[in-house]
């Protein structure tokens, strides 16, 4: 089968489309004919080698973290799926493999696709949708009436985060450029800060929860507008010790490294009287089933910026890396 394989770390030249053996399902796996796969910043960071100390893959390695497709075989212990089912999934971190004609997924990491979506739209959901849901519901514990600040609302995770925060009953403010303002307002955002001309930190003590998708100076400004005793969750800044303990299997050496590299940002949070958490989302078929239900009920829209044929996956990754995407980027293999 054809797959997009990471041969060595670096730029696009380290990865290529090539023929590899088809994967064989484990007892709890479903084997999926991949019809579409979503692209995310983690994919080009993986290609660059920025995550090799954390995820430690053995090269060569088939890239890709989320997919939609049709089940073509199941392992002997699989209970919830059968051949012919249309599914979507966030592949486990240690397996990846979505950028291929076929991929194996643990049945607990997959769900039936929303009935009202095609493969392209369904493939855009898993990583970004799960990230937004787990950050807002499980880490920030967003409640009705709370004021939530989301940076980068027009991106892949941001478009889901706005809608999920609204579903949870929050009043949502996000940052976006003029080009992205119409999009985020169409998703229900209450207030938009144009980051090209406005400073987030014009106010003080306004927000009950913060979800950072940008990092850097934007995160610094977010610290200044949070109410005391609240929390910021980031997926774009620096991992902290709890990241290793809760999200990466409790690796002590990694926890110590994260303690050192996050000392400055954690100190900044303490001075602001808030807590800071860096999140690595986890695959979850049950959470995907909830997202599918929200899509079918019309409560969650999927925003796809561009689609590319599988043969142009390098071009698609370059576009994601450019930071210009409004919503998700998907490659199709139909």
CSV table of C-alpha atoms in Angstrom, one decimal:
chain,number,residue,atom,x,y,z
A,1,UNK,CA,0.0,0.0,0.0
A,2,UNK,CA,1.0,3.7,-0.4
A,3,UNK,CA,1.9,5.6,2.7
A,4,UNK,CA,3.6,8.9,3.7
A,5,UNK,CA,6.7,7.7,5.6
A,6,UNK,CA,9.1,9.7,7.8
A,7,UNK,CA,12.6,8.4,6.9
A,8,UNK,CA,14.6,11.0,8.8
A,9,UNK,CA,13.9,14.2,10.7
A,10,UNK,CA,14.2,17.6,9.1
A,11,UNK,CA,12.2,19.3,6.3
A,12,UNK,CA,9.9,17.8,3.6
A,13,UNK,CA,12.9,16.0,2.1
A,14,UNK,CA,12.9,13.6,5.0
A,15,UNK,CA,9.5,12.2,4.2
A,16,UNK,CA,8.1,10.6,1.1
A,17,UNK,CA,5.2,8.6,-0.4
A,18,UNK,CA,6.3,5.0,-0.8
A,19,UNK,CA,5.0,1.4,-0.8
A,20,UNK,CA,4.9,-0.3,2.6
A,21,UNK,CA,3.4,-3.5,3.8
A,22,UNK,CA,-0.3,-3.2,4.8
A,23,UNK,CA,-0.8,-3.3,8.6
A,24,UNK,CA,-2.1,-6.4,10.3
A,25,UNK,CA,-4.8,-5.8,13.0
A,26,UNK,CA,-4.2,-6.8,16.6
A,27,UNK,CA,-7.0,-8.6,18.4
A,28,UNK,CA,-8.7,-5.3,19.5
A,29,UNK,CA,-7.9,-3.5,16.2
A,30,UNK,CA,-10.1,-2.5,13.3
A,31,UNK,CA,-8.4,-2.3,9.9
A,32,UNK,CA,-9.6,0.8,8.1
A,33,UNK,CA,-9.4,1.7,4.4
A,34,UNK,CA,-8.5,5.4,4.8
A,35,UNK,CA,-10.7,7.6,2.7
A,36,UNK,CA,-9.5,10.9,4.2
A,37,UNK,CA,-7.0,12.1,6.8
A,38,UNK,CA,-6.8,15.4,8.7
A,39,UNK,CA,-3.6,17.4,9.0
A,40,UNK,CA,-2.4,19.3,12.1
A,41,UNK,CA,0.6,21.3,13.3
A,42,UNK,CA,1.7,18.2,15.2
A,43,UNK,CA,2.4,16.5,11.9
A,44,UNK,CA,5.0,18.9,10.6
A,45,UNK,CA,6.4,19.2,14.2
A,46,UNK,CA,6.8,15.4,14.1
A,47,UNK,CA,8.5,15.6,10.7
A,48,UNK,CA,10.9,18.3,12.0
A,49,UNK,CA,11.8,16.1,15.0
A,50,UNK,CA,10.5,18.4,17.7
A,51,UNK,CA,8.5,15.6,19.3
A,52,UNK,CA,11.0,12.8,19.1
A,53,UNK,CA,12.1,13.1,22.8
A,54,UNK,CA,8.5,12.8,23.9
A,55,UNK,CA,7.0,10.2,21.5
A,56,UNK,CA,10.2,8.3,20.6
A,57,UNK,CA,9.0,6.6,17.4
A,58,UNK,CA,11.2,4.1,15.6
A,59,UNK,CA,12.0,5.2,12.1
A,60,UNK,CA,10.9,4.7,9.3
A,61,UNK,CA,7.4,5.7,10.6
A,62,UNK,CA,4.1,6.3,8.8
A,63,UNK,CA,2.8,9.7,9.8
A,64,UNK,CA,-0.7,10.9,10.4
A,65,UNK,CA,-2.9,11.2,13.5
A,66,UNK,CA,-6.6,11.3,12.4
A,67,UNK,CA,-8.6,9.6,9.7
A,68,UNK,CA,-12.0,8.6,8.4
A,69,UNK,CA,-12.7,5.6,6.4
A,70,UNK,CA,-14.4,2.2,6.0
A,71,UNK,CA,-13.7,-0.9,8.2
A,72,UNK,CA,-12.4,-3.7,6.0
A,73,UNK,CA,-11.4,-6.2,8.8
A,74,UNK,CA,-11.6,-6.6,12.5
A,75,UNK,CA,-9.5,-8.3,15.2
A,76,UNK,CA,-10.9,-11.3,16.9
A,77,UNK,CA,-11.8,-9.4,20.1
A,78,UNK,CA,-13.5,-6.5,18.5
A,79,UNK,CA,-17.1,-6.0,19.6
A,80,UNK,CA,-18.4,-2.7,18.4
A,81,UNK,CA,-17.5,-2.6,14.7
A,82,UNK,CA,-17.8,-4.8,11.6
A,83,UNK,CA,-16.6,-4.7,8.0
A,84,UNK,CA,-18.4,-1.9,6.1
A,85,UNK,CA,-18.8,0.5,9.0
A,86,UNK,CA,-17.9,4.1,8.3
A,87,UNK,CA,-15.6,5.3,11.2
A,88,UNK,CA,-13.4,8.1,12.2
A,89,UNK,CA,-10.6,8.0,14.8
A,90,UNK,CA,-7.6,9.8,16.4
A,91,UNK,CA,-4.9,7.1,16.1
A,92,UNK,CA,-2.9,6.4,19.2
A,93,UNK,CA,0.3,8.5,19.7
A,94,UNK,CA,2.6,5.6,19.5
A,95,UNK,CA,1.1,4.2,16.3
A,96,UNK,CA,0.1,7.1,14.1
A,97,UNK,CA,-0.2,5.8,10.5
A,98,UNK,CA,-3.2,7.8,9.2
A,99,UNK,CA,-1.4,9.0,6.1
A,100,UNK,CA,-1.8,5.7,4.3
A,101,UNK,CA,-4.2,3.7,2.3
A,102,UNK,CA,-4.9,1.5,5.3
A,103,UNK,CA,-4.5,1.9,9.0
A,104,UNK,CA,-5.1,0.0,12.2
A,105,UNK,CA,-6.9,1.6,15.1
A,106,UNK,CA,-7.8,0.2,18.5
A,107,UNK,CA,-11.6,-0.1,18.7
A,108,UNK,CA,-11.7,2.1,21.8
A,109,UNK,CA,-10.1,5.0,19.8
A,110,UNK,CA,-12.7,4.9,17.0
A,111,UNK,CA,-16.4,5.8,16.6
A,112,UNK,CA,-19.0,5.6,13.9
A,113,UNK,CA,-18.9,8.7,11.7
A,114,UNK,CA,-21.7,11.3,11.9
A,115,UNK,CA,-24.4,10.2,9.6
A,116,UNK,CA,-24.6,13.6,7.9
A,117,UNK,CA,-20.9,14.0,7.0
A,118,UNK,CA,-18.8,12.7,4.2
A,119,UNK,CA,-15.3,11.2,4.8
A,120,UNK,CA,-13.5,14.6,4.2
A,121,UNK,CA,-15.4,16.4,6.9
A,122,UNK,CA,-15.3,13.5,9.4
A,123,UNK,CA,-11.5,13.3,9.1
A,124,UNK,CA,-11.3,16.9,10.1
A,125,UNK,CA,-12.8,16.2,13.6
A,126,UNK,CA,-10.8,13.8,15.7
A,127,UNK,CA,-7.6,15.5,16.9
A,128,UNK,CA,-8.9,19.1,17.0
A,129,UNK,CA,-12.3,18.2,18.3
A,130,UNK,CA,-11.0,16.0,21.0
A,131,UNK,CA,-8.4,18.6,22.0
A,132,UNK,CA,-11.1,21.3,22.4
A,133,UNK,CA,-13.5,19.0,24.2
A,134,UNK,CA,-11.0,17.6,26.7
A,135,UNK,CA,-9.5,21.1,27.4
A,136,UNK,CA,-12.8,22.9,28.0
A,137,UNK,CA,-14.8,20.1,29.6
A,138,UNK,CA,-12.2,18.1,31.5
A,139,UNK,CA,-9.4,20.6,32.3
A,140,UNK,CA,-11.1,24.0,32.5
A,141,UNK,CA,-14.5,22.6,33.7
A,142,UNK,CA,-16.3,25.3,31.8
A,143,UNK,CA,-19.8,26.1,33.3
A,144,UNK,CA,-22.8,28.1,31.9
A,145,UNK,CA,-22.3,31.8,32.2
A,146,UNK,CA,-18.5,31.8,32.5
A,147,UNK,CA,-16.4,34.0,30.4
A,148,UNK,CA,-13.9,32.0,28.3
A,149,UNK,CA,-11.0,33.5,26.4
A,150,UNK,CA,-9.7,31.4,23.4
A,151,UNK,CA,-6.7,32.5,21.4
A,152,UNK,CA,-6.5,31.7,17.7
A,153,UNK,CA,-10.2,31.0,17.3
A,154,UNK,CA,-10.1,30.7,13.5
A,155,UNK,CA,-7.7,27.8,13.4
A,156,UNK,CA,-8.4,24.1,13.4
A,157,UNK,CA,-8.7,23.6,17.2
A,158,UNK,CA,-10.1,27.1,17.6
A,159,UNK,CA,-13.2,26.6,15.4
A,160,UNK,CA,-14.2,23.6,17.5
A,161,UNK,CA,-13.3,25.3,20.8
A,162,UNK,CA,-15.6,28.2,20.2
A,163,UNK,CA,-18.6,25.9,19.4
A,164,UNK,CA,-17.9,23.5,22.3
A,165,UNK,CA,-17.5,26.4,24.8
A,166,UNK,CA,-20.9,27.8,23.5
A,167,UNK,CA,-22.4,24.3,23.9
A,168,UNK,CA,-21.2,24.3,27.5
A,169,UNK,CA,-23.0,27.7,28.0
A,170,UNK,CA,-20.0,30.0,28.1
A,171,UNK,CA,-19.6,33.6,26.9
A,172,UNK,CA,-16.8,33.4,24.4
A,173,UNK,CA,-14.1,35.9,23.4
A,174,UNK,CA,-11.4,34.9,20.9
A,175,UNK,CA,-8.5,36.5,19.0
A,176,UNK,CA,-8.6,36.6,15.2
A,177,UNK,CA,-7.6,38.8,12.3
A,178,UNK,CA,-10.0,40.8,10.2
A,179,UNK,CA,-9.9,37.9,7.7
A,180,UNK,CA,-11.0,35.4,10.4
A,181,UNK,CA,-13.6,37.6,12.2
A,182,UNK,CA,-16.6,36.6,10.1
A,183,UNK,CA,-15.8,32.9,10.5
A,184,UNK,CA,-15.5,33.0,14.3
A,185,UNK,CA,-18.6,35.1,14.7
A,186,UNK,CA,-20.5,32.6,12.5
A,187,UNK,CA,-19.6,29.9,15.0
A,188,UNK,CA,-21.2,31.8,17.9
A,189,UNK,CA,-18.2,33.8,19.3
A,190,UNK,CA,-19.5,36.7,21.4
A,191,UNK,CA,-16.5,39.0,21.1
A,192,UNK,CA,-13.5,39.2,18.8
A,193,UNK,CA,-10.2,40.8,19.5
A,194,UNK,CA,-8.3,41.7,16.4
A,195,UNK,CA,-4.8,40.7,17.4
A,196,UNK,CA,-3.2,42.8,14.6
A,197,UNK,CA,-4.4,46.1,16.2
A,198,UNK,CA,-5.6,45.3,19.7
A,199,UNK,CA,-3.8,44.0,22.9
A,200,UNK,CA,-5.6,41.3,24.9
A,201,UNK,CA,-4.3,42.7,28.1
A,202,UNK,CA,-6.3,46.0,27.8
A,203,UNK,CA,-8.6,44.6,30.6
A,204,UNK,CA,-7.8,42.9,33.9
A,205,UNK,CA,-9.5,40.1,35.7
A,206,UNK,CA,-12.2,39.5,33.0
A,207,UNK,CA,-12.1,35.8,32.3
A,208,UNK,CA,-13.0,32.6,34.1
A,209,UNK,CA,-11.0,30.3,31.9
A,210,UNK,CA,-8.4,30.6,29.2
A,211,UNK,CA,-7.6,28.2,26.3
A,212,UNK,CA,-4.3,29.1,24.6
A,213,UNK,CA,-3.7,27.9,21.0
A,214,UNK,CA,-1.0,30.4,20.1
A,215,UNK,CA,1.6,30.6,22.9
A,216,UNK,CA,4.3,33.3,23.0
A,217,UNK,CA,3.3,36.9,23.6
A,218,UNK,CA,-0.4,36.0,23.3
A,219,UNK,CA,-0.1,33.7,26.3
A,220,UNK,CA,1.8,36.4,28.2
A,221,UNK,CA,-1.1,38.8,27.6
A,222,UNK,CA,-3.7,36.1,28.6
A,223,UNK,CA,-2.1,35.9,32.1
A,224,UNK,CA,-3.0,39.5,32.6
A,225,UNK,CA,-6.7,39.2,32.0
A,226,UNK,CA,-7.6,36.1,34.0
A,227,UNK,CA,-9.5,36.3,37.3
A,228,UNK,CA,-7.5,35.1,40.3
A,229,UNK,CA,-7.9,31.4,41.0
A,230,UNK,CA,-8.6,30.5,37.4
A,231,UNK,CA,-6.7,28.4,34.9
A,232,UNK,CA,-5.2,28.6,31.5
A,233,UNK,CA,-4.8,25.4,29.4
A,234,UNK,CA,-2.3,25.5,26.5
A,235,UNK,CA,-1.6,23.3,23.6
A,236,UNK,CA,0.9,25.7,22.1
A,237,UNK,CA,3.4,26.8,24.8
A,238,UNK,CA,5.6,24.7,27.1
A,239,UNK,CA,4.7,21.3,28.7
A,240,UNK,CA,4.8,21.2,32.5
A,241,UNK,CA,5.4,18.3,34.9
A,242,UNK,CA,1.7,17.2,35.0
A,243,UNK,CA,1.9,16.7,31.2
A,244,UNK,CA,4.3,13.8,31.6
A,245,UNK,CA,2.4,12.4,34.6
A,246,UNK,CA,-1.1,12.6,33.2
A,247,UNK,CA,-0.7,12.5,29.4
A,248,UNK,CA,2.6,10.7,28.7
A,249,UNK,CA,2.6,7.7,31.0
A,250,UNK,CA,4.1,9.1,34.1
A,251,UNK,CA,7.7,9.2,32.8
A,252,UNK,CA,9.8,10.6,35.6
A,253,UNK,CA,12.7,11.8,33.5
A,254,UNK,CA,10.4,13.7,31.2
A,255,UNK,CA,8.6,15.2,34.2
A,256,UNK,CA,11.9,16.5,35.5
A,257,UNK,CA,12.8,18.0,32.1
A,258,UNK,CA,9.3,19.6,31.8
A,259,UNK,CA,9.7,21.0,35.4
A,260,UNK,CA,12.9,22.8,34.3
A,261,UNK,CA,11.8,24.2,31.0
A,262,UNK,CA,8.4,25.3,32.3
A,263,UNK,CA,9.7,27.0,35.4
A,264,UNK,CA,9.4,30.5,34.0
A,265,UNK,CA,5.9,30.1,32.7
A,266,UNK,CA,4.7,28.4,35.9
A,267,UNK,CA,6.2,31.3,37.9
A,268,UNK,CA,4.4,33.8,35.7
A,269,UNK,CA,1.2,32.0,36.4
A,270,UNK,CA,1.7,32.0,40.1
A,271,UNK,CA,2.4,35.7,40.1
A,272,UNK,CA,-0.9,36.2,38.3
A,273,UNK,CA,-2.7,34.0,40.9
A,274,UNK,CA,-3.8,31.4,38.3
A,275,UNK,CA,-2.7,27.8,37.4
A,276,UNK,CA,-1.2,26.7,34.1
A,277,UNK,CA,-1.7,23.3,32.4
A,278,UNK,CA,-0.3,22.0,29.1
A,279,UNK,CA,-2.5,19.4,27.5
A,280,UNK,CA,-1.7,16.4,25.3
A,281,UNK,CA,-5.1,15.2,24.3
A,282,UNK,CA,-5.8,11.4,24.4
A,283,UNK,CA,-7.7,9.3,21.9
A,284,UNK,CA,-11.2,8.4,22.9
A,285,UNK,CA,-13.9,6.7,21.0
A,286,UNK,CA,-16.6,7.7,23.5
A,287,UNK,CA,-15.6,11.4,23.2
A,288,UNK,CA,-15.7,11.0,19.4
A,289,UNK,CA,-19.2,9.5,19.7
A,290,UNK,CA,-20.3,12.6,21.6
A,291,UNK,CA,-18.8,14.9,19.0
A,292,UNK,CA,-20.6,12.9,16.3
A,293,UNK,CA,-23.9,13.4,18.2
A,294,UNK,CA,-23.3,17.2,18.4
A,295,UNK,CA,-22.6,17.3,14.6
A,296,UNK,CA,-25.8,15.3,13.9
A,297,UNK,CA,-27.8,17.7,16.1
A,298,UNK,CA,-26.5,20.7,14.2
A,299,UNK,CA,-24.6,22.0,17.3
A,300,UNK,CA,-21.1,21.5,15.8
A,301,UNK,CA,-20.0,22.6,12.4
A,302,UNK,CA,-16.9,21.3,10.7
A,303,UNK,CA,-14.8,23.9,9.0
A,304,UNK,CA,-12.5,22.6,6.2
A,305,UNK,CA,-10.3,25.2,4.7
A,306,UNK,CA,-8.7,23.2,1.9
A,307,UNK,CA,-8.6,19.6,0.6
A,308,UNK,CA,-5.7,18.0,-1.3
A,309,UNK,CA,-5.3,14.6,-3.0
A,310,UNK,CA,-3.2,12.2,-1.1
A,311,UNK,CA,-0.4,12.5,-3.7
A,312,UNK,CA,0.0,16.2,-2.7
A,313,UNK,CA,0.3,15.6,1.0
A,314,UNK,CA,3.7,17.4,1.2
A,315,UNK,CA,2.1,20.5,-0.3
A,316,UNK,CA,-0.8,20.2,2.2
A,317,UNK,CA,1.6,20.0,5.1
A,318,UNK,CA,3.4,23.1,3.9
A,319,UNK,CA,0.1,24.9,3.9
A,320,UNK,CA,-0.6,23.9,7.5
A,321,UNK,CA,2.9,24.9,8.5
A,322,UNK,CA,2.3,28.4,6.9
A,323,UNK,CA,-0.3,29.1,9.6
A,324,UNK,CA,-2.7,30.5,7.1
A,325,UNK,CA,-5.4,27.8,7.4
A,326,UNK,CA,-8.8,28.9,8.6
A,327,UNK,CA,-10.3,25.6,9.9
A,328,UNK,CA,-8.9,22.2,9.0
A,329,UNK,CA,-6.8,20.9,6.1
A,330,UNK,CA,-7.6,17.4,4.8
A,331,UNK,CA,-6.1,15.0,2.3
A,332,UNK,CA,-8.4,12.6,0.4
A,333,UNK,CA,-7.8,9.1,-0.9
A,334,UNK,CA,-11.1,8.2,-2.5
